[in-house]
Short mmCIF file of C-alpha atoms in Angstrom, two decimals:
data_model
loop_
_atom_site.label_atom_id
_atom_site.label_comp_id
_atom_site.label_asym_id
_atom_site.label_seq_id
_atom_site.Cartn_x
_atom_site.Cartn_y
_atom_site.Cartn_z
CA UNK A 1100 -5.23 3.89 -18.07
CA UNK A 1101 -8.51 4.13 -16.06
CA UNK A 1102 -10.22 2.69 -12.67
CA UNK A 1103 -13.22 1.64 -12.31
CA UNK A 1104 -15.24 -0.08 -10.13
CA UNK A 1105 -16.92 -3.64 -10.42
CA UNK A 1106 -19.96 -4.40 -9.19
CA UNK A 1107 -20.07 -7.28 -6.88
CA UNK A 1108 -22.78 -8.96 -4.94
CA UNK A 1109 -23.39 -5.52 -2.22
CA UNK A 1110 -20.11 -4.32 -2.88
CA UNK A 1111 -17.69 -2.85 -5.47
CA UNK A 1112 -14.51 -4.10 -6.42
CA UNK A 1113 -11.71 -1.59 -7.26
CA UNK A 1114 -10.39 -2.56 -10.60
CA UNK A 1115 -7.51 -1.03 -12.11
CA UNK A 1116 -6.75 -1.29 -15.98
CA UNK A 1117 -4.10 -0.84 -18.47
CA UNK A 1118 -4.07 -0.41 -21.82
CA UNK A 1119 -1.77 -0.44 -24.45
CA UNK A 1120 0.90 1.29 -25.74
CA UNK A 1121 -0.06 1.38 -29.09
CA UNK A 1122 -2.90 0.16 -30.66
CA UNK A 1123 -5.87 -2.26 -29.56
CA UNK A 1124 -4.60 -5.28 -27.60
CA UNK A 1125 -5.64 -9.12 -28.27
CA UNK A 1126 -4.53 -10.43 -25.52
CA UNK A 1127 -5.58 -9.26 -21.56
CA UNK A 1128 -3.80 -10.02 -18.38
CA UNK A 1129 -5.97 -10.24 -14.79
CA UNK A 1130 -3.26 -9.90 -12.13
CA UNK A 1131 -4.12 -11.67 -8.38
CA UNK A 1132 -2.29 -10.27 -5.27
CA UNK A 1133 -1.73 -11.33 -2.28
CA UNK A 1134 -3.26 -11.14 1.35
CA UNK A 1135 -2.31 -7.82 3.42
CA UNK A 1136 0.90 -6.50 3.96
CA UNK A 1137 2.29 -8.04 0.80
CA UNK A 1138 -0.64 -7.17 -1.52
CA UNK A 1139 1.46 -3.32 -0.09
CA UNK A 1140 4.65 -4.77 -0.52
CA UNK A 1141 4.30 -5.83 -4.31
CA UNK A 1142 1.53 -2.80 -5.75
CA UNK A 1143 4.62 -1.33 -7.24
CA UNK A 1144 6.23 -4.52 -9.07
CA UNK A 1145 2.27 -5.31 -9.81
CA UNK A 1146 2.57 -1.64 -11.66
CA UNK A 1147 5.82 -2.54 -13.24
CA UNK A 1148 4.70 -6.17 -14.88
CA UNK A 1149 1.49 -4.30 -15.85
CA UNK A 1150 4.36 -1.30 -17.92
CA UNK A 1151 5.86 -3.80 -19.28
CA UNK A 1152 3.15 -6.08 -20.71
CA UNK A 1153 0.86 -3.70 -21.92
CA UNK A 1154 4.49 -2.61 -24.57
CA UNK A 1155 3.55 -6.01 -25.30
CA UNK A 1156 0.46 -4.97 -26.09
CA UNK A 1157 -2.04 -6.46 -23.85
CA UNK A 1158 -4.77 -5.11 -21.47
CA UNK A 1159 -4.21 -4.98 -17.37
CA UNK A 1160 -6.49 -6.27 -15.05
CA UNK A 1161 -5.41 -5.04 -11.69
CA UNK A 1162 -7.98 -5.83 -8.51
CA UNK A 1163 -9.26 -4.91 -4.79
CA UNK A 1164 -10.17 -8.10 -3.33
CA UNK A 1165 -13.49 -6.99 -0.98
CA UNK A 1166 -12.55 -5.24 2.14
CA UNK A 1167 -8.99 -5.24 1.14
CA UNK A 1168 -7.70 -1.77 -0.87
CA UNK A 1169 -10.01 0.13 -2.36
CA UNK A 1170 -12.96 -2.02 -2.61
CA UNK A 1171 -15.95 -1.84 -0.27
CA UNK A 1172 -16.28 -4.27 2.79
CA UNK A 1173 -14.81 -4.47 5.77
CA UNK A 1174 -11.47 -6.77 6.02
CA UNK A 1175 -13.36 -8.37 9.28
CA UNK A 1176 -16.27 -9.70 7.30
CA UNK A 1177 -14.40 -10.74 4.78
CA UNK A 1178 -14.22 -14.67 3.60
CA UNK A 1179 -12.18 -16.24 0.99
CA UNK A 1180 -15.56 -16.91 -1.12
CA UNK A 1181 -15.57 -13.87 -1.98
CA UNK A 1182 -12.42 -13.53 -3.31
CA UNK A 1183 -12.08 -15.98 -5.30
CA UNK A 1184 -15.77 -14.87 -6.87
CA UNK A 1185 -14.89 -11.51 -7.33
CA UNK A 1186 -11.84 -13.45 -8.65
CA UNK A 1187 -14.85 -14.71 -11.29
CA UNK A 1188 -16.80 -11.08 -11.48
CA UNK A 1189 -14.16 -9.85 -13.19
CA UNK A 1190 -13.04 -12.42 -15.10
CA UNK A 1191 -16.74 -12.24 -17.00
CA UNK A 1192 -16.21 -9.04 -16.95
CA UNK A 1193 -13.30 -9.39 -19.56
CA UNK A 1194 -14.33 -11.90 -21.26
CA UNK A 1195 -17.67 -10.02 -22.64
CA UNK A 1196 -14.39 -8.28 -24.16
CA UNK A 1197 -13.53 -10.94 -26.82
CA UNK A 1198 -10.06 -10.92 -26.19
CA UNK A 1199 -8.13 -13.66 -28.48
CA UNK A 1200 -5.80 -14.89 -25.01
CA UNK A 1201 -6.81 -14.24 -21.48
CA UNK A 1202 -4.15 -14.72 -18.44
CA UNK A 1203 -4.10 -14.91 -14.96
CA UNK A 1204 -1.73 -13.93 -12.78
CA UNK A 1205 -1.82 -14.40 -9.01
CA UNK A 1206 1.20 -14.35 -6.40
CA UNK A 1207 0.89 -16.38 -3.13
CA UNK A 1208 -2.57 -15.90 -1.65
CA UNK A 1209 -3.09 -14.55 -5.17
CA UNK A 1210 -1.90 -17.17 -6.69
CA UNK A 1211 -4.44 -19.53 -5.34
CA UNK A 1212 -7.19 -17.65 -6.13
CA UNK A 1213 -6.07 -17.55 -9.65
CA UNK A 1214 -6.36 -21.34 -9.49
CA UNK A 1215 -9.11 -21.63 -8.33
CA UNK A 1216 -10.75 -19.47 -10.87
CA UNK A 1217 -8.54 -21.01 -13.30
CA UNK A 1218 -10.81 -24.22 -12.93
CA UNK A 1219 -13.36 -22.73 -13.25
CA UNK A 1220 -12.66 -21.04 -16.83
CA UNK A 1221 -11.61 -23.67 -19.23
CA UNK A 1222 -11.85 -21.27 -21.83
CA UNK A 1223 -8.84 -19.16 -20.29
CA UNK A 1224 -5.71 -19.57 -22.05
CA UNK A 1225 -2.92 -19.82 -19.67
CA UNK A 1226 -2.17 -18.97 -15.75
CA UNK A 1227 0.38 -18.16 -13.64
CA UNK A 1228 1.63 -19.45 -10.47
CA UNK A 1229 4.60 -16.91 -9.20
CA UNK A 1230 5.74 -17.98 -5.50
CA UNK A 1231 2.73 -18.85 -5.00
CA UNK A 1232 1.11 -20.66 -1.48
CA UNK A 1233 0.12 -23.80 -2.53
CA UNK A 1234 -3.34 -24.30 0.23
CA UNK A 1235 -4.07 -23.29 3.27
CA UNK A 1236 -2.19 -24.43 5.19
CA UNK A 1237 0.90 -23.02 4.22
CA UNK A 1238 -1.34 -19.48 4.41
CA UNK A 1239 -1.15 -20.34 8.38
CA UNK A 1240 1.79 -21.64 8.62
CA UNK A 1241 3.38 -18.65 6.72
CA UNK A 1242 0.99 -16.60 9.00
CA UNK A 1243 1.82 -18.54 12.14
CA UNK A 1244 5.85 -17.42 11.51
CA UNK A 1245 5.33 -14.29 11.30
CA UNK A 1246 2.54 -13.00 13.66
CA UNK A 1247 2.64 -15.75 15.67
CA UNK A 1248 1.08 -16.31 19.34
CA UNK A 1249 -2.04 -16.96 17.92
CA UNK A 1250 -4.86 -18.83 18.95
CA UNK A 1251 -7.98 -20.63 17.10
CA UNK A 1252 -9.86 -19.71 19.40
CA UNK A 1253 -9.56 -16.58 18.30
CA UNK A 1254 -12.26 -14.68 16.81
CA UNK A 1255 -9.75 -11.84 14.83
CA UNK A 1256 -5.77 -12.55 13.97
CA UNK A 1257 -3.85 -9.87 13.27
CA UNK A 1258 -1.92 -10.86 10.72
CA UNK A 1259 1.50 -7.60 10.84
CA UNK A 1260 -2.29 -5.10 10.52
CA UNK A 1261 -4.45 -6.98 8.50
CA UNK A 1262 -7.44 -8.70 10.52
CA UNK A 1263 -7.69 -12.12 9.59
CA UNK A 1264 -11.80 -13.60 11.24
CA UNK A 1265 -12.17 -17.60 11.47
CA UNK A 1266 -15.09 -17.94 8.25
CA UNK A 1267 -11.56 -16.70 6.80
CA UNK A 1268 -9.47 -18.73 7.60
CA UNK A 1269 -11.62 -21.90 8.42
CA UNK A 1270 -12.87 -21.17 4.18
CA UNK A 1271 -8.75 -21.36 2.87
CA UNK A 1272 -7.73 -24.62 4.28
CA UNK A 1273 -10.61 -26.52 2.64
CA UNK A 1274 -8.46 -24.57 0.15
CA UNK A 1275 -5.19 -25.99 -1.63
CA UNK A 1276 -4.47 -26.36 -4.91
CA UNK A 1277 -4.35 -30.47 -5.22
CA UNK A 1278 -8.37 -30.81 -5.07
CA UNK A 1279 -9.01 -28.10 -8.23
CA UNK A 1280 -9.62 -29.50 -11.71
CA UNK A 1281 -7.73 -27.71 -14.20
CA UNK A 1282 -9.21 -28.64 -18.18
CA UNK A 1283 -6.28 -31.04 -20.15
CA UNK A 1284 -5.61 -28.03 -22.51
CA UNK A 1285 -5.01 -25.17 -19.40
CA UNK A 1286 -1.55 -24.28 -19.03
CA UNK A 1287 -0.19 -23.38 -16.06
CA UNK A 1288 3.76 -21.83 -15.71
CA UNK A 1289 5.37 -22.04 -12.43
CA UNK A 1290 7.77 -19.61 -11.28
CA UNK A 1291 9.32 -19.81 -7.47
CA UNK A 1292 11.73 -18.69 -5.56
CA UNK A 1293 13.50 -22.09 -4.97
CA UNK A 1294 14.11 -25.53 -7.02
CA UNK A 1295 12.72 -27.65 -4.10
CA UNK A 1296 9.57 -25.88 -3.75
CA UNK A 1297 8.98 -25.87 -7.63
CA UNK A 1298 9.39 -29.70 -7.56
CA UNK A 1299 7.46 -30.07 -4.76
CA UNK A 1300 5.23 -28.05 -6.12
CA UNK A 1301 4.77 -29.76 -9.31
CA UNK A 1302 3.93 -32.78 -8.39
CA UNK A 1303 1.25 -31.37 -6.61
CA UNK A 1304 -0.93 -29.79 -9.90
CA UNK A 1305 -2.52 -33.11 -11.28
CA UNK A 1306 -0.22 -35.02 -14.15
CA UNK A 1307 -2.92 -33.82 -17.38
CA UNK A 1308 -2.18 -29.79 -16.44
CA UNK A 1309 0.64 -28.27 -19.17
CA UNK A 1310 3.17 -27.34 -16.60
CA UNK A 1311 6.33 -24.78 -17.69
CA UNK A 1312 9.08 -24.83 -14.40
CA UNK A 1313 10.81 -21.34 -14.17
CA UNK A 1314 13.21 -20.98 -10.90
CA UNK A 1315 14.06 -18.00 -10.01
CA UNK A 1316 16.16 -16.70 -7.31
CA UNK A 1317 14.64 -14.50 -4.50
CA UNK A 1318 15.37 -10.63 -3.91
CA UNK A 1319 13.73 -10.35 -0.35
CA UNK A 1320 11.15 -11.91 1.87
CA UNK A 1321 7.63 -10.70 1.07
CA UNK A 1322 6.84 -11.21 4.73
CA UNK A 1323 9.34 -8.90 6.26
CA UNK A 1324 7.89 -5.56 7.16
CA UNK A 1325 10.38 -2.99 8.07
CA UNK A 1326 9.21 -0.01 9.43
CA UNK A 1327 8.36 1.86 6.60
CA UNK A 1328 6.54 -0.95 4.69
CA UNK A 1329 8.95 -0.36 1.43
CA UNK A 1330 7.97 -2.56 -1.33
CA UNK A 1331 9.50 -5.55 -3.11
CA UNK A 1332 10.46 -5.20 -6.94
CA UNK A 1333 11.94 -8.50 -8.17
CA UNK A 1334 13.09 -6.83 -11.70
CA UNK A 1335 14.49 -10.15 -12.68
CA UNK A 1336 10.89 -12.73 -12.16
CA UNK A 1337 8.54 -9.40 -13.49
CA UNK A 1338 10.50 -9.79 -16.47
CA UNK A 1339 10.37 -13.49 -16.99
CA UNK A 1340 6.16 -13.25 -16.42
CA UNK A 1341 6.39 -10.94 -19.56
CA UNK A 1342 8.06 -13.47 -21.26
CA UNK A 1343 5.80 -15.78 -20.25
CA UNK A 1344 2.63 -13.82 -21.23
CA UNK A 1345 4.40 -12.81 -24.37
CA UNK A 1346 5.70 -15.57 -25.73
CA UNK A 1347 2.41 -17.95 -25.31
CA UNK A 1348 1.29 -19.88 -27.82
CA UNK A 1349 -1.79 -22.57 -27.42
CA UNK A 1350 -0.29 -26.11 -27.59
CA UNK A 1351 -2.92 -28.02 -29.03
CA UNK A 1352 -2.54 -31.82 -28.11
CA UNK B 1222 -21.32 7.63 2.89
CA UNK B 1223 -20.10 7.64 -0.99
CA UNK B 1224 -17.08 7.18 -2.70
CA UNK B 1225 -16.09 8.08 -6.44
CA UNK B 1226 -12.57 7.92 -8.73
CA UNK B 1227 -10.92 11.23 -9.26
CA UNK B 1228 -8.92 11.57 -12.29
CA UNK B 1229 -7.08 15.23 -12.53
CA UNK B 1230 -4.21 16.85 -12.68
CA UNK B 1231 -1.91 17.64 -15.71
CA UNK B 1232 -3.02 15.77 -18.22
CA UNK B 1233 -5.08 14.00 -15.46
CA UNK B 1234 -2.77 11.46 -14.92
CA UNK B 1235 -3.01 11.82 -11.12
CA UNK B 1236 -5.66 9.02 -9.18
CA UNK B 1237 -7.29 9.35 -6.29
CA UNK B 1238 -10.95 8.56 -4.43
CA UNK B 1239 -13.16 10.61 -3.16
CA UNK B 1240 -15.14 9.62 -0.01
CA UNK B 1241 -18.29 11.76 0.39
CA UNK B 1242 -20.43 12.53 3.43
CA UNK B 1243 -24.30 11.59 2.51
CA UNK B 1244 -24.67 15.20 3.48
CA UNK B 1245 -21.88 17.16 2.50
CA UNK B 1246 -21.44 21.26 3.61
CA UNK B 1247 -18.79 22.78 2.79
CA UNK B 1248 -18.06 24.92 5.74
CA UNK B 1249 -16.15 22.42 6.51
CA UNK B 1250 -12.32 21.41 5.93
CA UNK B 1251 -11.97 18.56 3.46
CA UNK B 1252 -9.02 16.44 4.54
CA UNK B 1253 -6.48 14.96 1.73
CA UNK B 1254 -4.44 11.46 2.98
CA UNK B 1255 -0.73 11.91 0.92
CA UNK B 1256 1.39 8.83 0.48
CA UNK B 1257 3.44 7.39 2.46
CA UNK B 1258 7.08 6.98 0.84
CA UNK B 1259 6.63 4.41 -1.91
CA UNK B 1260 3.35 3.17 -0.24
CA UNK B 1261 -0.45 4.08 -2.48
CA UNK B 1262 -3.23 5.60 -1.69
CA UNK B 1263 -4.47 2.91 0.55
CA UNK B 1264 -1.87 3.12 2.84
CA UNK B 1265 0.28 0.47 5.10
CA UNK B 1266 -3.34 -1.27 6.56
CA UNK B 1267 -5.33 0.03 5.22
CA UNK B 1268 -5.02 3.54 6.93
CA UNK B 1269 -5.77 6.06 5.01
CA UNK B 1270 -8.90 3.96 2.85
CA UNK B 1271 -10.50 3.46 7.11
CA UNK B 1272 -8.82 6.92 7.67
CA UNK B 1273 -10.28 8.88 4.72
CA UNK B 1274 -14.70 5.97 5.01
CA UNK B 1275 -14.36 7.30 8.98
CA UNK B 1276 -14.02 11.12 8.03
CA UNK B 1277 -16.96 10.69 5.45
CA UNK B 1278 -19.52 9.19 8.19
CA UNK B 1279 -18.98 11.82 9.96
CA UNK B 1280 -19.85 14.83 7.73
CA UNK B 1281 -16.20 15.47 5.87
CA UNK B 1282 -15.00 14.78 2.22
CA UNK B 1283 -11.75 13.00 2.17
CA UNK B 1284 -9.35 12.52 -0.61
CA UNK B 1285 -6.21 10.04 -1.38
CA UNK B 1286 -3.96 9.90 -4.01
CA UNK B 1287 -1.58 9.17 -5.28
CA UNK B 1288 1.90 11.40 -6.14
CA UNK B 1289 3.66 11.08 -9.73
CA UNK B 1290 4.72 7.82 -9.68
CA UNK B 1291 3.37 5.80 -6.96
CA UNK B 1292 0.31 3.47 -6.71
CA UNK B 1293 -2.04 3.91 -9.66
CA UNK B 1294 -0.45 7.75 -11.08
CA UNK B 1295 0.82 8.50 -14.27
CA UNK B 1296 4.53 8.86 -13.98
CA UNK B 1297 6.67 12.56 -14.50
CA UNK B 1298 5.81 15.97 -13.65
CA UNK B 1299 5.64 15.44 -10.12
CA UNK B 1300 9.89 15.02 -9.79
CA UNK B 1301 10.84 15.97 -6.03
CA UNK B 1302 13.41 19.07 -5.62
CA UNK B 1303 16.05 19.08 -3.61
CA UNK B 1304 14.61 20.87 -0.23
CA UNK B 1305 11.90 19.21 1.05
CA UNK B 1306 10.46 22.69 2.10
CA UNK B 1307 9.66 22.56 -1.56
CA UNK B 1308 6.04 21.85 -1.84
CA UNK B 1309 4.69 19.38 -4.21
CA UNK B 1310 2.65 20.58 -6.74
CA UNK B 1311 0.24 17.85 -6.67
CA UNK B 1312 -0.74 18.74 -3.49
CA UNK B 1313 -1.95 22.52 -5.00
CA UNK B 1314 -3.86 19.80 -8.19
CA UNK B 1315 -5.49 17.57 -4.76
CA UNK B 1316 -6.63 21.04 -3.07
CA UNK B 1317 -7.77 22.65 -6.70
CA UNK B 1318 -9.63 19.00 -6.84
CA UNK B 1319 -11.71 18.56 -4.17
CA UNK B 1320 -12.53 22.78 -3.40
CA UNK B 1321 -13.95 23.04 -7.22
CA UNK B 1322 -15.85 19.43 -6.14
CA UNK B 1323 -17.41 20.37 -3.56
CA UNK B 1324 -17.02 23.55 -2.35
CA UNK B 1325 -15.07 23.49 0.48
CA UNK B 1326 -12.63 26.41 0.83
CA UNK B 1327 -10.33 24.49 3.93
CA UNK B 1328 -8.01 22.15 3.94
CA UNK B 1329 -6.68 19.38 6.14
CA UNK B 1330 -3.94 17.42 4.84
CA UNK B 1331 -2.71 14.01 6.23
CA UNK B 1332 1.01 12.64 6.42
CA UNK B 1333 2.61 9.55 7.35
CA UNK B 1334 6.26 9.84 7.54
CA UNK B 1335 7.61 12.37 4.33
CA UNK B 1336 3.79 12.78 3.58
CA UNK B 1337 3.83 14.25 6.46
CA UNK B 1338 7.26 16.22 5.38
CA UNK B 1339 5.17 16.86 2.56
CA UNK B 1340 2.24 18.31 4.48
CA UNK B 1341 4.29 20.87 5.77
CA UNK B 1342 5.06 21.77 3.28
CA UNK B 1343 1.97 22.19 0.90
CA UNK B 1344 1.35 23.72 3.84
CA UNK B 1345 3.48 26.55 3.78
CA UNK B 1346 2.14 27.89 -0.06
CA UNK B 1347 -1.28 27.20 0.25
CA UNK B 1348 -3.48 29.39 2.91
CA UNK B 1349 -6.69 27.31 2.03
CA UNK B 1350 -5.04 24.77 3.85
CA UNK B 1351 -5.95 25.45 7.86
CA UNK B 1352 -4.69 21.52 9.37
CA UNK B 1353 -2.12 19.83 9.33
CA UNK B 1354 -2.04 15.59 10.20
CA UNK B 1355 1.02 14.81 11.07
CA UNK B 1356 2.50 10.72 12.27
CA UNK B 1357 6.45 10.73 12.38
CA UNK B 1358 7.55 13.76 10.63
CA UNK B 1359 10.32 15.61 11.74
CA UNK B 1360 12.04 14.48 14.91
CA UNK B 1361 15.18 16.66 15.97
CA UNK B 1362 17.16 15.40 19.36
CA UNK B 1363 17.12 17.89 21.91
CA UNK B 1364 18.72 17.63 25.28
CA UNK B 1365 15.96 16.40 27.55
CA UNK B 1366 15.31 13.50 24.53
CA UNK B 1367 19.44 12.44 25.29
CA UNK B 1368 18.99 12.41 29.21
CA UNK B 1369 16.17 10.18 28.92
CA UNK B 1370 17.60 8.26 26.34
CA UNK B 1371 21.15 8.06 28.56
CA UNK B 1372 19.78 5.72 31.44
CA UNK B 1373 17.98 2.30 28.59
CA UNK B 1374 22.09 2.29 27.50
CA UNK B 1375 23.67 2.08 30.75
CA UNK B 1376 21.50 -0.86 31.25
CA UNK B 1377 20.87 -1.67 27.94
CA UNK B 1378 24.14 -3.00 26.10
CA UNK B 1379 21.33 -3.92 23.28
CA UNK B 1380 20.81 0.06 22.31
CA UNK B 1381 24.21 0.93 21.45
CA UNK B 1382 23.89 -2.21 18.49
CA UNK B 1383 20.26 -0.73 17.68
CA UNK B 1384 22.17 2.56 17.48
CA UNK B 1385 24.98 1.44 15.48
CA UNK B 1386 23.20 -0.44 12.84
CA UNK B 1387 20.52 2.37 12.26
CA UNK B 1388 23.14 3.96 12.07
CA UNK B 1389 24.18 2.20 8.91
CA UNK B 1390 21.16 1.28 7.42
CA UNK B 1391 20.10 2.33 3.57
CA UNK B 1392 17.98 5.05 3.31
CA UNK B 1393 17.17 5.38 0.03
CA UNK B 1394 15.03 2.71 -1.85
CA UNK B 1395 17.29 2.05 -5.15
CA UNK B 1396 20.51 0.68 -2.82
CA UNK B 1397 18.01 -1.32 -0.69
CA UNK B 1398 16.49 -3.02 -4.52
CA UNK B 1399 19.86 -2.03 -6.98
CA UNK B 1400 17.06 -1.56 -9.62
CA UNK B 1401 18.16 1.52 -12.13
CA UNK B 1402 15.97 4.43 -11.40
CA UNK B 1403 13.91 4.41 -14.93
CA UNK B 1404 12.74 1.22 -14.02
CA UNK B 1405 11.86 1.88 -10.68
CA UNK B 1406 9.91 5.04 -11.79
CA UNK B 1407 10.63 6.42 -8.94
CA UNK B 1408 11.64 9.82 -7.39
CA UNK B 1409 13.87 10.18 -4.19
CA UNK B 1410 13.18 11.58 -0.92
CA UNK B 1411 15.64 14.27 0.23
CA UNK B 1412 17.02 13.76 4.31
CA UNK B 1413 15.83 16.44 6.77
CA UNK B 1414 16.49 20.56 5.64
CA UNK B 1415 18.51 21.98 8.58
CA UNK B 1416 16.95 22.95 12.09
CA UNK B 1417 16.44 26.47 12.13
CA UNK B 1418 14.48 25.48 8.69
CA UNK B 1419 12.22 23.56 9.92
CA UNK B 1420 11.23 25.96 12.63
CA UNK B 1421 11.29 28.69 9.91
CA UNK B 1422 8.18 26.31 8.66
CA UNK B 1423 6.15 25.57 10.89
CA UNK B 1424 6.52 29.32 12.99
CA UNK B 1425 5.14 30.47 9.07
CA UNK B 1426 2.12 27.92 9.31
CA UNK B 1427 1.78 29.38 13.66
CA UNK B 1428 1.43 32.46 12.70
CA UNK B 1429 -1.55 32.26 10.12
CA UNK B 1430 -3.04 30.29 13.13
CA UNK B 1431 -2.95 26.54 10.86
CA UNK B 1432 -3.87 23.73 13.81
CA UNK B 1433 -1.11 20.89 13.93
CA UNK B 1434 -2.22 16.77 15.76
CA UNK B 1435 1.81 15.97 15.79
CA UNK B 1436 1.58 12.11 16.23
CA UNK B 1437 5.22 10.68 17.25
CA UNK B 1438 4.69 6.38 17.78
CA UNK B 1439 7.10 4.15 18.74
CA UNK B 1440 9.31 3.78 15.80
CA UNK B 1441 10.53 7.05 16.20
CA UNK B 1442 12.17 7.05 19.29
CA UNK B 1443 15.73 6.99 17.95
CA UNK B 1444 14.74 10.48 17.38
CA UNK B 1445 10.92 11.70 19.36
CA UNK B 1446 11.03 9.63 23.12
CA UNK B 1447 8.39 12.34 25.14
CA UNK B 1448 5.25 14.03 24.59
CA UNK B 1449 6.60 17.38 25.03
CA UNK B 1450 8.98 17.14 22.59
CA UNK B 1451 7.85 19.17 19.80
CA UNK B 1452 8.11 22.12 21.14
CA UNK B 1453 11.39 21.41 22.73
CA UNK B 1454 12.33 20.83 19.43
CA UNK B 1455 10.91 24.14 18.07
CA UNK B 1456 11.29 26.17 21.19
CA UNK B 1457 11.44 29.13 18.68
CA UNK B 1458 7.75 29.08 17.59
CA UNK B 1459 4.94 30.19 19.64
CA UNK B 1460 2.59 27.65 18.39
CA UNK B 1461 0.08 29.25 21.27
CA UNK B 1462 -2.99 26.61 20.93
CA UNK B 1463 -3.07 25.20 17.42
CA UNK B 1464 -0.69 22.07 18.64
CA UNK B 1465 -1.96 19.02 19.66
CA UNK B 1466 0.71 16.15 21.17
CA UNK B 1467 -0.77 13.03 20.12
CA UNK B 1468 2.08 10.24 21.49
CA UNK B 1469 1.60 6.66 20.92
CA UNK B 1470 4.68 5.49 21.99
CA UNK B 1471 2.59 2.11 21.66
CA UNK B 1472 2.18 1.69 18.00
CA UNK B 1473 4.98 1.41 15.39
CA UNK B 1474 5.35 3.27 12.32
CA UNK B 1475 3.25 1.61 10.67
CA UNK B 1476 0.47 0.91 13.31
CA UNK B 1477 0.05 -2.74 12.81
CA UNK B 1478 -2.33 -3.44 15.84
CA UNK B 1479 -5.44 -3.14 16.46
CA UNK B 1480 -6.24 -1.08 18.79
CA UNK B 1481 -3.34 2.08 18.35
CA UNK B 1482 -4.87 2.00 14.66
CA UNK B 1483 -8.42 2.87 16.72
CA UNK B 1484 -7.04 5.09 18.59
CA UNK B 1485 -6.01 7.15 16.07
CA UNK B 1486 -8.15 7.47 13.81
CA UNK B 1487 -10.65 8.65 16.08
CA UNK B 1488 -7.86 10.98 16.78
CA UNK B 1489 -7.56 12.54 13.94
CA UNK B 1490 -11.80 12.63 13.74
CA UNK B 1491 -10.93 14.46 16.59
CA UNK B 1492 -8.85 16.78 15.38
CA UNK B 1493 -11.32 17.73 12.10
CA UNK B 1494 -14.22 18.54 14.35
CA UNK B 1495 -12.31 21.32 15.93
CA UNK B 1496 -11.44 23.29 12.74
#
């Protein structure tokens, strides 16, 4: 286990890595956090996911986007494009270690970011979309539902105490799973809390993608804010992700 | 301002980020930011990160770190006592590493909620602690609390519903998540100790002239509802001029509004500057 700062443009992104319990890992997973309040609530779940994956001989990397967590940069100035580019930076770092398999796992907005990164790296093996926000509109709808009374004219939105600037909003509105082209042999797993959502989401992914869908009933609402910002650990879903990565085999079409 | 990652404690399992000023001065106190509940060292609304960076921009070392089993620190070696006034060993490890790293000999402990209680506990056994910044720490209802509360009950029946609901809410994470502890990987936080014990704890640090910034937010209105309540709660303690009350009824427990975040950070900076 360790942490380091990865240089990224004029910033540093904080990276945490877990090494396997025994031996040297042949496989790696990079975990992509969601936004804002959800990042705090899912941090423990990501830790649990990492703990379980290292027992299956994975190296696991988790990182904070620029302007979030322990990375440098201010949240007020952060851009969605920087979130995506920081993912690329970490992928390029991980690729130097010559793993046999590299998997990306993204939760909520992290899924949309991971999908963008996955499409630019056709050599990566597998993407897990965990309760994904499929586009910027979905992200906006979520923001408005849980932090209402925002107008387009406001420079900075307050989403449960996390700032969201106008440029970030404009960039994310242009982002959609529909517009992402994946390589024919890239494989995607979709873990979602709703069968209805899962079906709809699968239809939006390009038809040449190899897809696996798993529906796991929700244990709580990622966006719920209680007095203490309580964490969430959806153990069933985490176990499904571990199974998905552990049992992954590259299907040659 | 520079930041570095520290690995310390038994077997180096505790992880923290040290924010250091461009021109360090070891005669200044260093600030240590403790976890709040299960939230990791970044803090709700990134408060710990922004506070640490603000402090370091103004010449103070600031360390934010994770207790055992929280955030990125390893699990084990940090079991929480049944007595919340018993200091967690990790705080001493943090003070030790910060002392060795910076040459600082005086420390301020900052914490929200359970972190506030951990800060008080640690200050009892370590005279290097010269200041405490506590948000929504110990609070006990007083006569004046009830007198202020009574009109609200009389005119607002919803207040009764909230009163009942809060009393029935589960207190611990295991009951909220239904996850066995060996997977949850979290110790649990005990309830408040008896008020006389808390008062005695404050008396001990008041005798050492430990300075306190006590912040109470609107989320704590079920226990704390007026500015001077702190002194009523602990009326048996002669605090002298050591306590600064920062009553923020407009703020939520995790300070989701930007104005409160800003006000609070500046209040902590102003407090640390007095030490």
